[in-house]
mmCIF file of N, CA, C and O in Angstrom:
data_model
loop_
_atom_site.group_PDB
_atom_site.id
_atom_site.type_symbol
_atom_site.label_atom_id
_atom_site.label_comp_id
_atom_site.label_asym_id
_atom_site.label_seq_id
_atom_site.Cartn_x
_atom_site.Cartn_y
_atom_site.Cartn_z
ATOM 1 N N UNK S 21 0.726 -1.384 0.020
ATOM 2 C CA UNK S 21 0.009 -0.020 -0.113
ATOM 3 C C UNK S 21 1.146 0.821 0.304
ATOM 4 O O UNK S 21 2.548 1.481 0.493
ATOM 5 N N UNK S 22 0.244 2.552 -0.234
ATOM 6 C CA UNK S 22 1.353 3.551 -0.938
ATOM 7 C C UNK S 22 1.150 4.818 0.237
ATOM 8 O O UNK S 22 0.077 4.182 0.866
ATOM 9 N N UNK S 23 1.615 4.798 1.416
ATOM 10 C CA UNK S 23 2.537 5.453 2.143
ATOM 11 C C UNK S 23 1.060 6.537 2.085
ATOM 12 O O UNK S 23 0.591 6.748 1.077
ATOM 13 N N UNK S 24 0.484 7.257 3.150
ATOM 14 C CA UNK S 24 -0.565 8.578 3.062
ATOM 15 C C UNK S 24 0.081 9.685 3.670
ATOM 16 O O UNK S 24 0.414 9.798 4.727
ATOM 17 N N UNK S 25 -0.478 10.114 2.903
ATOM 18 C CA UNK S 25 0.094 11.874 3.958
ATOM 19 C C UNK S 25 -1.137 12.523 3.863
ATOM 20 O O UNK S 25 -1.989 12.629 3.102
ATOM 21 N N UNK S 26 -0.883 13.408 5.343
ATOM 22 C CA UNK S 26 -1.802 15.001 5.261
ATOM 23 C C UNK S 26 -2.221 15.575 4.028
ATOM 24 O O UNK S 26 -1.073 15.562 4.289
ATOM 25 N N UNK S 27 -2.332 17.033 4.359
ATOM 26 C CA UNK S 27 -2.635 17.335 3.377
ATOM 27 C C UNK S 27 -1.412 18.419 3.513
ATOM 28 O O UNK S 27 -1.691 19.111 4.720
ATOM 29 N N UNK S 28 -0.998 19.257 3.184
ATOM 30 C CA UNK S 28 0.273 19.787 2.632
ATOM 31 C C UNK S 28 1.443 19.284 3.601
ATOM 32 O O UNK S 28 2.321 20.513 3.640
ATOM 33 N N UNK S 29 0.906 17.979 4.035
ATOM 34 C CA UNK S 29 2.401 17.452 4.387
ATOM 35 C C UNK S 29 3.683 16.540 3.693
ATOM 36 O O UNK S 29 4.403 15.407 4.956
ATOM 37 N N UNK S 30 2.685 17.243 2.171
ATOM 38 C CA UNK S 30 4.018 15.411 2.066
ATOM 39 C C UNK S 30 5.101 15.935 2.040
ATOM 40 O O UNK S 30 5.165 17.320 1.516
ATOM 41 N N UNK S 31 6.443 15.270 1.277
ATOM 42 C CA UNK S 31 7.757 15.674 1.587
ATOM 43 C C UNK S 31 7.909 15.774 0.336
ATOM 44 O O UNK S 31 7.259 15.404 -0.825
ATOM 45 N N UNK S 32 9.415 16.507 0.640
ATOM 46 C CA UNK S 32 9.771 17.098 -1.369
ATOM 47 C C UNK S 32 10.442 15.793 -2.105
ATOM 48 O O UNK S 32 10.650 14.560 -2.121
ATOM 49 N N UNK S 33 10.133 15.884 -3.366
ATOM 50 C CA UNK S 33 10.232 15.400 -4.145
ATOM 51 C C UNK S 33 9.040 14.449 -4.910
ATOM 52 O O UNK S 33 9.499 13.658 -5.655
ATOM 53 N N UNK S 34 8.183 14.865 -3.839
ATOM 54 C CA UNK S 34 6.911 13.471 -4.602
ATOM 55 C C UNK S 34 5.804 15.035 -4.925
ATOM 56 O O UNK S 34 5.659 16.479 -5.168
ATOM 57 N N UNK S 35 5.110 14.019 -5.917
ATOM 58 C CA UNK S 35 4.352 15.590 -7.634
ATOM 59 C C UNK S 35 2.638 14.920 -6.985
ATOM 60 O O UNK S 35 3.007 13.752 -7.813
ATOM 61 N N UNK S 36 1.536 15.991 -7.638
ATOM 62 C CA UNK S 36 0.573 15.389 -8.270
ATOM 63 C C UNK S 36 0.868 15.857 -10.328
ATOM 64 O O UNK S 36 2.235 16.298 -10.140
ATOM 65 N N UNK S 37 -0.349 14.537 -11.350
ATOM 66 C CA UNK S 37 -0.093 15.241 -12.183
ATOM 67 C C UNK S 37 0.002 16.052 -12.469
ATOM 68 O O UNK S 37 0.465 16.805 -13.713
ATOM 69 N N UNK S 38 -0.794 17.310 -11.918
ATOM 70 C CA UNK S 38 -0.947 18.494 -12.328
ATOM 71 C C UNK S 38 0.481 19.050 -12.306
ATOM 72 O O UNK S 38 0.675 20.460 -12.378
ATOM 73 N N UNK S 39 1.045 19.258 -10.188
ATOM 74 C CA UNK S 39 2.160 19.880 -10.673
ATOM 75 C C UNK S 39 3.325 19.498 -11.830
ATOM 76 O O UNK S 39 4.134 19.961 -11.574
ATOM 77 N N UNK S 40 3.157 17.575 -11.405
ATOM 78 C CA UNK S 40 4.053 17.608 -13.328
ATOM 79 C C UNK S 40 3.889 18.133 -14.183
ATOM 80 O O UNK S 40 5.379 18.407 -14.839
ATOM 81 N N UNK S 41 2.580 18.525 -14.548
ATOM 82 C CA UNK S 41 2.972 18.512 -16.198
ATOM 83 C C UNK S 41 3.583 20.428 -16.332
ATOM 84 O O UNK S 41 3.872 20.456 -16.929
ATOM 85 N N UNK S 42 3.324 21.084 -14.669
ATOM 86 C CA UNK S 42 3.703 22.250 -14.801
ATOM 87 C C UNK S 42 5.011 22.662 -15.169
ATOM 88 O O UNK S 42 5.880 23.682 -15.036
ATOM 89 N N UNK S 43 5.682 21.735 -14.233
ATOM 90 C CA UNK S 43 7.025 21.230 -14.274
ATOM 91 C C UNK S 43 7.085 21.105 -15.550
ATOM 92 O O UNK S 43 8.804 20.671 -16.160
ATOM 93 N N UNK S 44 6.566 20.243 -16.696
ATOM 94 C CA UNK S 44 6.711 20.247 -17.689
ATOM 95 C C UNK S 44 6.955 18.540 -18.135
ATOM 96 O O UNK S 44 7.490 17.867 -18.863
ATOM 97 N N UNK S 45 6.845 18.034 -17.149
ATOM 98 C CA UNK S 45 6.801 15.942 -16.477
ATOM 99 C C UNK S 45 5.974 15.390 -17.099
ATOM 100 O O UNK S 45 4.863 16.180 -17.071
ATOM 101 N N UNK S 46 6.179 13.957 -16.701
ATOM 102 C CA UNK S 46 4.715 12.856 -16.780
ATOM 103 C C UNK S 46 5.095 12.016 -16.052
ATOM 104 O O UNK S 46 6.504 12.212 -16.276
ATOM 105 N N UNK S 47 4.070 11.220 -15.256
ATOM 106 C CA UNK S 47 4.286 10.210 -14.090
ATOM 107 C C UNK S 47 5.797 9.223 -15.823
ATOM 108 O O UNK S 47 6.185 8.848 -14.834
ATOM 109 N N UNK S 48 5.031 8.762 -17.261
ATOM 110 C CA UNK S 48 5.982 7.792 -16.865
ATOM 111 C C UNK S 48 5.801 6.700 -16.816
ATOM 112 O O UNK S 48 6.680 6.104 -16.817
ATOM 113 N N UNK S 49 5.087 6.489 -16.690
ATOM 114 C CA UNK S 49 5.023 4.715 -16.447
ATOM 115 C C UNK S 49 5.171 4.922 -14.985
ATOM 116 O O UNK S 49 4.912 3.186 -14.285
ATOM 117 N N UNK S 50 5.257 5.227 -13.579
ATOM 118 C CA UNK S 50 5.612 4.972 -12.837
ATOM 119 C C UNK S 50 4.645 4.339 -11.862
ATOM 120 O O UNK S 50 3.195 5.307 -11.996
ATOM 121 N N UNK S 51 4.959 3.690 -10.751
ATOM 122 C CA UNK S 51 3.154 3.480 -9.864
ATOM 123 C C UNK S 51 3.292 4.628 -9.450
ATOM 124 O O UNK S 51 3.698 5.214 -8.661
ATOM 125 N N UNK S 52 2.144 4.527 -8.788
ATOM 126 C CA UNK S 52 1.649 5.715 -7.058
ATOM 127 C C UNK S 52 2.630 5.384 -6.252
ATOM 128 O O UNK S 52 2.491 4.211 -5.777
ATOM 129 N N UNK S 53 3.325 6.475 -5.689
ATOM 130 C CA UNK S 53 3.975 6.100 -4.823
ATOM 131 C C UNK S 53 3.237 6.602 -3.755
ATOM 132 O O UNK S 53 3.541 5.845 -1.935
ATOM 133 N N UNK S 54 3.219 7.568 -3.246
ATOM 134 C CA UNK S 54 2.095 8.080 -2.711
ATOM 135 C C UNK S 54 1.078 8.985 -2.398
ATOM 136 O O UNK S 54 0.258 8.911 -3.413
ATOM 137 N N UNK S 55 0.040 8.732 -1.365
ATOM 138 C CA UNK S 55 -1.492 9.723 -1.092
ATOM 139 C C UNK S 55 -1.613 10.400 -0.504
ATOM 140 O O UNK S 55 -0.925 10.359 0.268
ATOM 141 N N UNK S 56 -2.356 11.665 -1.474
ATOM 142 C CA UNK S 56 -2.454 13.129 -0.197
ATOM 143 C C UNK S 56 -4.105 12.749 0.192
ATOM 144 O O UNK S 56 -4.456 13.260 -1.220
ATOM 145 N N UNK S 57 -4.006 13.101 1.165
ATOM 146 C CA UNK S 57 -5.774 13.201 1.885
ATOM 147 C C UNK S 57 -5.917 14.991 2.073
ATOM 148 O O UNK S 57 -5.008 15.172 3.030
ATOM 149 N N UNK S 58 -6.605 15.073 1.836
ATOM 150 C CA UNK S 58 -7.494 16.334 2.089
ATOM 151 C C UNK S 58 -8.614 16.118 2.850
ATOM 152 O O UNK S 58 -9.734 15.481 2.662
ATOM 153 N N UNK S 59 -8.459 15.878 4.038
ATOM 154 C CA UNK S 59 -10.000 15.479 5.553
ATOM 155 C C UNK S 59 -10.746 16.597 4.233
ATOM 156 O O UNK S 59 -10.733 18.268 4.399
ATOM 157 N N UNK S 60 -12.224 16.845 4.409
ATOM 158 C CA UNK S 60 -13.376 17.362 4.449
ATOM 159 C C UNK S 60 -14.982 17.093 5.840
ATOM 160 O O UNK S 60 -14.828 15.918 5.897
ATOM 161 N N UNK S 61 -15.657 18.205 5.715
ATOM 162 C CA UNK S 61 -16.576 17.861 6.868
ATOM 163 C C UNK S 61 -17.495 16.855 6.136
ATOM 164 O O UNK S 61 -18.065 16.712 5.246
ATOM 165 N N UNK S 62 -18.009 16.083 7.011
ATOM 166 C CA UNK S 62 -19.443 15.057 6.801
ATOM 167 C C UNK S 62 -19.383 14.028 5.281
ATOM 168 O O UNK S 62 -20.082 13.827 5.104
ATOM 169 N N UNK S 63 -18.099 14.202 5.252
ATOM 170 C CA UNK S 63 -17.726 12.890 3.556
ATOM 171 C C UNK S 63 -16.346 13.445 3.270
ATOM 172 O O UNK S 63 -15.369 13.276 4.945
ATOM 173 N N UNK S 64 -16.539 11.962 2.195
ATOM 174 C CA UNK S 64 -15.209 10.887 2.308
ATOM 175 C C UNK S 64 -13.573 11.951 1.937
ATOM 176 O O UNK S 64 -14.265 13.214 1.387
ATOM 177 N N UNK S 65 -12.140 12.424 2.276
ATOM 178 C CA UNK S 65 -11.819 12.704 2.257
ATOM 179 C C UNK S 65 -10.930 13.154 0.285
ATOM 180 O O UNK S 65 -11.768 12.041 0.121
ATOM 181 N N UNK S 66 -10.425 14.160 0.503
ATOM 182 C CA UNK S 66 -10.454 14.210 -1.336
ATOM 183 C C UNK S 66 -9.765 13.454 -1.145
ATOM 184 O O UNK S 66 -7.710 13.697 -0.476
ATOM 185 N N UNK S 67 -8.814 12.445 -2.481
ATOM 186 C CA UNK S 67 -7.175 11.748 -2.682
ATOM 187 C C UNK S 67 -6.999 12.692 -3.887
ATOM 188 O O UNK S 67 -7.034 12.147 -4.727
ATOM 189 N N UNK S 68 -5.440 12.707 -3.260
ATOM 190 C CA UNK S 68 -4.533 12.900 -4.032
ATOM 191 C C UNK S 68 -2.995 11.965 -4.384
ATOM 192 O O UNK S 68 -2.776 11.806 -3.603
ATOM 193 N N UNK S 69 -3.156 11.537 -5.925
ATOM 194 C CA UNK S 69 -1.818 10.386 -6.158
ATOM 195 C C UNK S 69 -0.597 10.762 -6.450
ATOM 196 O O UNK S 69 -0.595 12.158 -7.118
ATOM 197 N N UNK S 70 0.359 11.190 -5.510
ATOM 198 C CA UNK S 70 1.431 11.264 -5.372
ATOM 199 C C UNK S 70 2.888 10.176 -6.370
ATOM 200 O O UNK S 70 2.471 9.325 -6.080
ATOM 201 N N UNK S 71 3.904 11.289 -7.326
ATOM 202 C CA UNK S 71 4.534 10.447 -8.493
ATOM 203 C C UNK S 71 6.152 11.232 -7.487
ATOM 204 O O UNK S 71 6.191 12.146 -7.023
ATOM 205 N N UNK S 72 7.085 9.724 -8.043
ATOM 206 C CA UNK S 72 7.854 10.982 -7.642
ATOM 207 C C UNK S 72 8.991 11.926 -9.337
ATOM 208 O O UNK S 72 8.802 11.158 -10.556
ATOM 209 N N UNK S 73 9.639 12.714 -8.551
ATOM 210 C CA UNK S 73 9.144 13.737 -9.359
ATOM 211 C C UNK S 73 10.644 13.116 -9.992
ATOM 212 O O UNK S 73 10.747 13.536 -11.694
ATOM 213 N N UNK S 74 12.286 12.217 -9.942
ATOM 214 C CA UNK S 74 13.225 12.188 -9.835
ATOM 215 C C UNK S 74 12.896 10.767 -11.317
ATOM 216 O O UNK S 74 14.069 10.815 -12.128
ATOM 217 N N UNK S 75 11.989 10.397 -10.892
ATOM 218 C CA UNK S 75 11.036 9.347 -12.398
ATOM 219 C C UNK S 75 10.751 9.268 -13.289
ATOM 220 O O UNK S 75 9.954 9.363 -13.840
ATOM 221 N N UNK S 76 10.191 10.931 -12.977
ATOM 222 C CA UNK S 76 9.138 11.440 -13.909
ATOM 223 C C UNK S 76 9.811 12.072 -15.892
ATOM 224 O O UNK S 76 10.721 11.797 -15.242
ATOM 225 N N UNK S 77 9.271 11.451 -15.949
ATOM 226 C CA UNK S 77 9.590 12.362 -17.596
ATOM 227 C C UNK S 77 9.269 13.071 -18.843
ATOM 228 O O UNK S 77 8.022 13.581 -18.194
ATOM 229 N N UNK S 78 9.971 13.560 -19.016
ATOM 230 C CA UNK S 78 9.658 14.951 -19.648
ATOM 231 C C UNK S 78 7.959 14.517 -20.973
ATOM 232 O O UNK S 78 7.844 13.222 -21.019
ATOM 233 N N UNK S 79 7.814 16.219 -20.817
ATOM 234 C CA UNK S 79 5.897 15.612 -21.044
ATOM 235 C C UNK S 79 6.529 15.030 -22.876
ATOM 236 O O UNK S 79 7.346 15.879 -24.029
ATOM 237 N N UNK S 80 5.785 14.502 -23.556
ATOM 238 C CA UNK S 80 6.567 14.141 -25.231
ATOM 239 C C UNK S 80 5.658 16.178 -26.110
ATOM 240 O O UNK S 80 4.794 16.373 -25.678
ATOM 241 N N UNK S 81 6.883 15.683 -27.101
ATOM 242 C CA UNK S 81 5.954 17.333 -27.278
ATOM 243 C C UNK S 81 5.057 17.184 -28.809
ATOM 244 O O UNK S 81 4.709 16.191 -29.286
ATOM 245 N N UNK S 82 4.512 18.589 -28.876
ATOM 246 C CA UNK S 82 3.214 18.370 -30.110
ATOM 247 C C UNK S 82 3.624 18.011 -31.411
ATOM 248 O O UNK S 82 5.003 19.265 -31.554
ATOM 249 N N UNK S 83 3.280 17.402 -32.201
ATOM 250 C CA UNK S 83 3.038 17.364 -33.481
ATOM 251 C C UNK S 83 2.248 18.056 -34.280
ATOM 252 O O UNK S 83 1.174 18.024 -33.842
ATOM 253 N N UNK S 84 2.880 17.986 -35.476
ATOM 254 C CA UNK S 84 1.682 18.731 -36.285
ATOM 255 C C UNK S 84 0.491 18.121 -36.243
ATOM 256 O O UNK S 84 -0.063 18.203 -36.154
ATOM 257 N N UNK S 85 0.670 16.300 -36.331
ATOM 258 C CA UNK S 85 -0.384 16.085 -36.581
ATOM 259 C C UNK S 85 -1.852 15.796 -34.593
ATOM 260 O O UNK S 85 -3.004 16.222 -35.114
ATOM 261 N N UNK S 86 -0.882 16.135 -34.002
ATOM 262 C CA UNK S 86 -1.551 15.895 -32.779
ATOM 263 C C UNK S 86 -2.614 17.821 -32.196
ATOM 264 O O UNK S 86 -3.101 17.799 -32.299
ATOM 265 N N UNK S 87 -1.319 18.665 -33.210
ATOM 266 C CA UNK S 87 -2.132 19.920 -32.882
ATOM 267 C C UNK S 87 -2.839 19.910 -34.102
ATOM 268 O O UNK S 87 -4.121 20.518 -33.913
ATOM 269 N N UNK S 88 -2.892 19.083 -34.939
ATOM 270 C CA UNK S 88 -4.041 19.333 -35.803
ATOM 271 C C UNK S 88 -6.066 18.647 -35.627
ATOM 272 O O UNK S 88 -6.655 19.099 -35.793
ATOM 273 N N UNK S 89 -5.194 17.666 -34.720
ATOM 274 C CA UNK S 89 -6.057 17.006 -34.136
ATOM 275 C C UNK S 89 -6.601 17.809 -33.153
ATOM 276 O O UNK S 89 -8.287 17.328 -33.181
ATOM 277 N N UNK S 90 -5.971 17.983 -32.111
ATOM 278 C CA UNK S 90 -7.430 18.819 -30.917
ATOM 279 C C UNK S 90 -7.430 20.461 -31.454
ATOM 280 O O UNK S 90 -8.827 20.338 -30.992
ATOM 281 N N UNK S 91 -6.929 20.888 -32.471
ATOM 282 C CA UNK S 91 -7.343 22.224 -33.035
ATOM 283 C C UNK S 91 -9.071 21.249 -33.864
ATOM 284 O O UNK S 91 -10.120 22.297 -33.512
ATOM 285 N N UNK S 92 -9.283 20.224 -34.182
ATOM 286 C CA UNK S 92 -10.252 19.745 -35.181
ATOM 287 C C UNK S 92 -11.375 19.728 -33.535
ATOM 288 O O UNK S 92 -12.502 19.638 -34.069
ATOM 289 N N UNK S 93 -10.922 18.674 -32.570
ATOM 290 C CA UNK S 93 -11.321 18.609 -31.564
ATOM 291 C C UNK S 93 -12.289 19.274 -30.999
ATOM 292 O O UNK S 93 -13.489 19.736 -30.603
ATOM 293 N N UNK S 94 -11.095 20.729 -30.624
ATOM 294 C CA UNK S 94 -11.944 22.099 -30.029
ATOM 295 C C UNK S 94 -13.094 23.044 -30.531
ATOM 296 O O UNK S 94 -14.081 23.606 -31.171
ATOM 297 N N UNK S 95 -12.844 22.928 -32.358
ATOM 298 C CA UNK S 95 -13.388 23.755 -33.802
ATOM 299 C C UNK S 95 -15.122 22.922 -33.537
ATOM 300 O O UNK S 95 -15.891 23.360 -33.280
ATOM 301 N N UNK S 96 -15.096 21.733 -33.094
ATOM 302 C CA UNK S 96 -15.997 20.553 -32.840
ATOM 303 C C UNK S 96 -16.556 21.520 -31.663
ATOM 304 O O UNK S 96 -18.077 21.325 -31.429
ATOM 305 N N UNK S 97 -16.190 20.967 -30.657
ATOM 306 C CA UNK S 97 -16.811 22.244 -29.398
ATOM 307 C C UNK S 97 -17.354 23.094 -29.223
ATOM 308 O O UNK S 97 -18.754 23.322 -28.653
ATOM 309 N N UNK S 98 -17.217 24.132 -30.285
ATOM 310 C CA UNK S 98 -17.585 25.025 -30.445
ATOM 311 C C UNK S 98 -18.492 25.491 -31.775
ATOM 312 O O UNK S 98 -19.070 26.747 -31.836
ATOM 313 N N UNK S 99 -18.990 24.542 -32.083
ATOM 314 C CA UNK S 99 -19.522 24.383 -33.476
ATOM 315 C C UNK S 99 -21.280 24.221 -33.014
ATOM 316 O O UNK S 99 -21.600 23.151 -32.681
ATOM 317 N N UNK S 100 -22.200 25.501 -33.095
ATOM 318 C CA UNK S 100 -22.786 25.077 -32.800
ATOM 319 C C UNK S 100 -24.084 23.868 -33.571
ATOM 320 O O UNK S 100 -24.424 23.400 -34.700
ATOM 321 N N UNK S 101 -24.554 22.710 -33.081
ATOM 322 C CA UNK S 101 -25.561 21.585 -34.097
ATOM 323 C C UNK S 101 -26.834 22.532 -34.712
ATOM 324 O O UNK S 101 -27.436 21.689 -35.823
ATOM 325 N N UNK S 102 -27.113 23.138 -33.992
ATOM 326 C CA UNK S 102 -28.424 24.379 -35.271
ATOM 327 C C UNK S 102 -27.553 24.724 -36.343
ATOM 328 O O UNK S 102 -28.520 24.279 -36.958
ATOM 329 N N UNK S 103 -27.742 25.923 -36.000
ATOM 330 C CA UNK S 103 -26.601 27.333 -36.936
ATOM 331 C C UNK S 103 -25.668 26.495 -37.565
ATOM 332 O O UNK S 103 -25.304 26.810 -38.442
ATOM 333 N N UNK S 104 -24.773 25.112 -36.959
ATOM 334 C CA UNK S 104 -23.462 25.602 -38.035
ATOM 335 C C UNK S 104 -22.284 26.375 -37.861
ATOM 336 O O UNK S 104 -21.917 26.018 -39.597
ATOM 337 N N UNK S 105 -22.762 27.025 -37.591
ATOM 338 C CA UNK S 105 -21.350 28.374 -37.078
ATOM 339 C C UNK S 105 -20.500 28.165 -35.738
ATOM 340 O O UNK S 105 -20.857 27.554 -35.240
ATOM 341 N N UNK S 106 -19.166 28.286 -36.198
ATOM 342 C CA UNK S 106 -18.704 28.421 -34.505
ATOM 343 C C UNK S 106 -18.785 30.249 -34.352
ATOM 344 O O UNK S 106 -17.897 30.975 -34.693
ATOM 345 N N UNK S 107 -19.371 29.931 -32.830
ATOM 346 C CA UNK S 107 -20.307 30.482 -32.088
ATOM 347 C C UNK S 107 -17.986 31.191 -31.132
ATOM 348 O O UNK S 107 -19.215 32.131 -30.632
ATOM 349 N N UNK S 108 -17.506 30.601 -31.726
ATOM 350 C CA UNK S 108 -15.995 31.294 -30.870
ATOM 351 C C UNK S 108 -16.015 30.741 -28.673
ATOM 352 O O UNK S 108 -15.429 31.603 -28.138
ATOM 353 N N UNK S 109 -16.608 30.329 -28.640
ATOM 354 C CA UNK S 109 -17.028 28.952 -26.888
ATOM 355 C C UNK S 109 -17.219 27.970 -27.240
ATOM 356 O O UNK S 109 -17.785 27.770 -28.638
ATOM 357 N N UNK S 110 -16.666 27.675 -26.169
ATOM 358 C CA UNK S 110 -17.632 26.177 -26.264
ATOM 359 C C UNK S 110 -18.882 26.047 -25.580
ATOM 360 O O UNK S 110 -19.069 26.647 -25.123
ATOM 361 N N UNK S 111 -19.578 25.340 -26.319
ATOM 362 C CA UNK S 111 -20.642 24.814 -26.544
ATOM 363 C C UNK S 111 -21.431 23.976 -25.081
ATOM 364 O O UNK S 111 -20.712 23.003 -24.473
ATOM 365 N N UNK S 112 -21.870 25.003 -24.243
ATOM 366 C CA UNK S 112 -22.985 24.336 -22.763
ATOM 367 C C UNK S 112 -23.232 23.067 -23.009
ATOM 368 O O UNK S 112 -24.206 23.207 -24.421
ATOM 369 N N UNK S 113 -22.973 22.321 -22.840
ATOM 370 C CA UNK S 113 -23.384 20.656 -22.181
ATOM 371 C C UNK S 113 -24.975 20.772 -22.206
ATOM 372 O O UNK S 113 -25.563 20.022 -21.991
ATOM 373 N N UNK S 114 -24.860 21.788 -21.219
ATOM 374 C CA UNK S 114 -26.256 21.516 -20.477
ATOM 375 C C UNK S 114 -27.505 21.771 -21.551
ATOM 376 O O UNK S 114 -28.513 22.401 -21.592
ATOM 377 N N UNK S 115 -27.410 23.032 -22.252
ATOM 378 C CA UNK S 115 -28.005 23.357 -23.051
ATOM 379 C C UNK S 115 -28.040 22.764 -24.816
ATOM 380 O O UNK S 115 -29.330 23.104 -25.388
ATOM 381 N N UNK S 116 -26.599 21.864 -25.611
ATOM 382 C CA UNK S 116 -27.079 20.955 -26.184
ATOM 383 C C UNK S 116 -26.689 22.242 -27.728
ATOM 384 O O UNK S 116 -26.901 21.841 -28.673
ATOM 385 N N UNK S 117 -27.208 23.668 -27.581
ATOM 386 C CA UNK S 117 -26.666 24.439 -28.554
ATOM 387 C C UNK S 117 -26.553 25.840 -27.862
ATOM 388 O O UNK S 117 -25.855 25.897 -26.876
ATOM 389 N N UNK S 118 -25.735 26.470 -29.531
ATOM 390 C CA UNK S 118 -25.147 27.607 -28.247
ATOM 391 C C UNK S 118 -25.930 28.473 -28.181
ATOM 392 O O UNK S 118 -27.341 28.629 -28.038
ATOM 393 N N UNK S 119 -26.729 29.795 -27.939
ATOM 394 C CA UNK S 119 -26.384 30.011 -26.635
ATOM 395 C C UNK S 119 -28.138 31.335 -26.964
ATOM 396 O O UNK S 119 -28.991 30.755 -26.202
ATOM 397 N N UNK S 120 -27.743 31.870 -28.639
ATOM 398 C CA UNK S 120 -28.479 32.706 -29.861
ATOM 399 C C UNK S 120 -29.777 31.433 -29.503
ATOM 400 O O UNK S 120 -31.085 31.964 -30.211
ATOM 401 N N UNK S 121 -29.531 30.372 -30.455
ATOM 402 C CA UNK S 121 -30.290 29.108 -30.971
ATOM 403 C C UNK S 121 -30.710 28.684 -29.058
ATOM 404 O O UNK S 121 -32.542 28.692 -29.410
ATOM 405 N N UNK S 122 -30.222 28.521 -28.263
ATOM 406 C CA UNK S 122 -31.715 28.187 -26.855
ATOM 407 C C UNK S 122 -32.547 29.181 -26.590
ATOM 408 O O UNK S 122 -33.126 29.146 -26.510
ATOM 409 N N UNK S 123 -31.995 30.255 -26.926
ATOM 410 C CA UNK S 123 -32.900 32.070 -26.768
ATOM 411 C C UNK S 123 -33.927 32.428 -27.535
ATOM 412 O O UNK S 123 -34.649 33.277 -27.384
ATOM 413 N N UNK S 124 -33.671 32.037 -29.379
ATOM 414 C CA UNK S 124 -34.043 31.332 -30.029
ATOM 415 C C UNK S 124 -35.520 31.421 -29.947
ATOM 416 O O UNK S 124 -35.656 30.354 -29.993
ATOM 417 N N UNK S 125 -36.782 31.331 -29.986
ATOM 418 C CA UNK S 125 -38.293 30.871 -30.096
ATOM 419 C C UNK S 125 -38.401 30.202 -30.888
ATOM 420 O O UNK S 125 -37.886 30.634 -32.487
ATOM 421 N N UNK S 126 -38.491 29.187 -31.919
ATOM 422 C CA UNK S 126 -38.958 28.740 -33.042
ATOM 423 C C UNK S 126 -40.117 27.872 -33.425
ATOM 424 O O UNK S 126 -41.227 28.197 -32.061
ATOM 425 N N UNK S 127 -40.992 28.734 -33.868
ATOM 426 C CA UNK S 127 -41.985 28.434 -34.386
ATOM 427 C C UNK S 127 -43.395 27.469 -34.530
ATOM 428 O O UNK S 127 -42.187 26.277 -35.182
#
């Protein structure tokens, strides 16, 4: 079982995925070394998994194909299924269409 540390008490040399990403690193296939528990009232604690920074690998570079795929995915999230226009923001999933189409009454 992995070591368990309380919130803000993890030793140096351990980091979460987000912290690794901010350093330009990724876990690189290593196992979780420890868990970080943040207590909450009347609920189960929040858990973050920690990885060793010295075993982390650099983030893979963005290739032109990956950049094109990411752009296509973001364009799909911005395109309204009703009016088929790029509205310039990600369509809310709760609405399923752009705000203009949602607010416009249909006859």
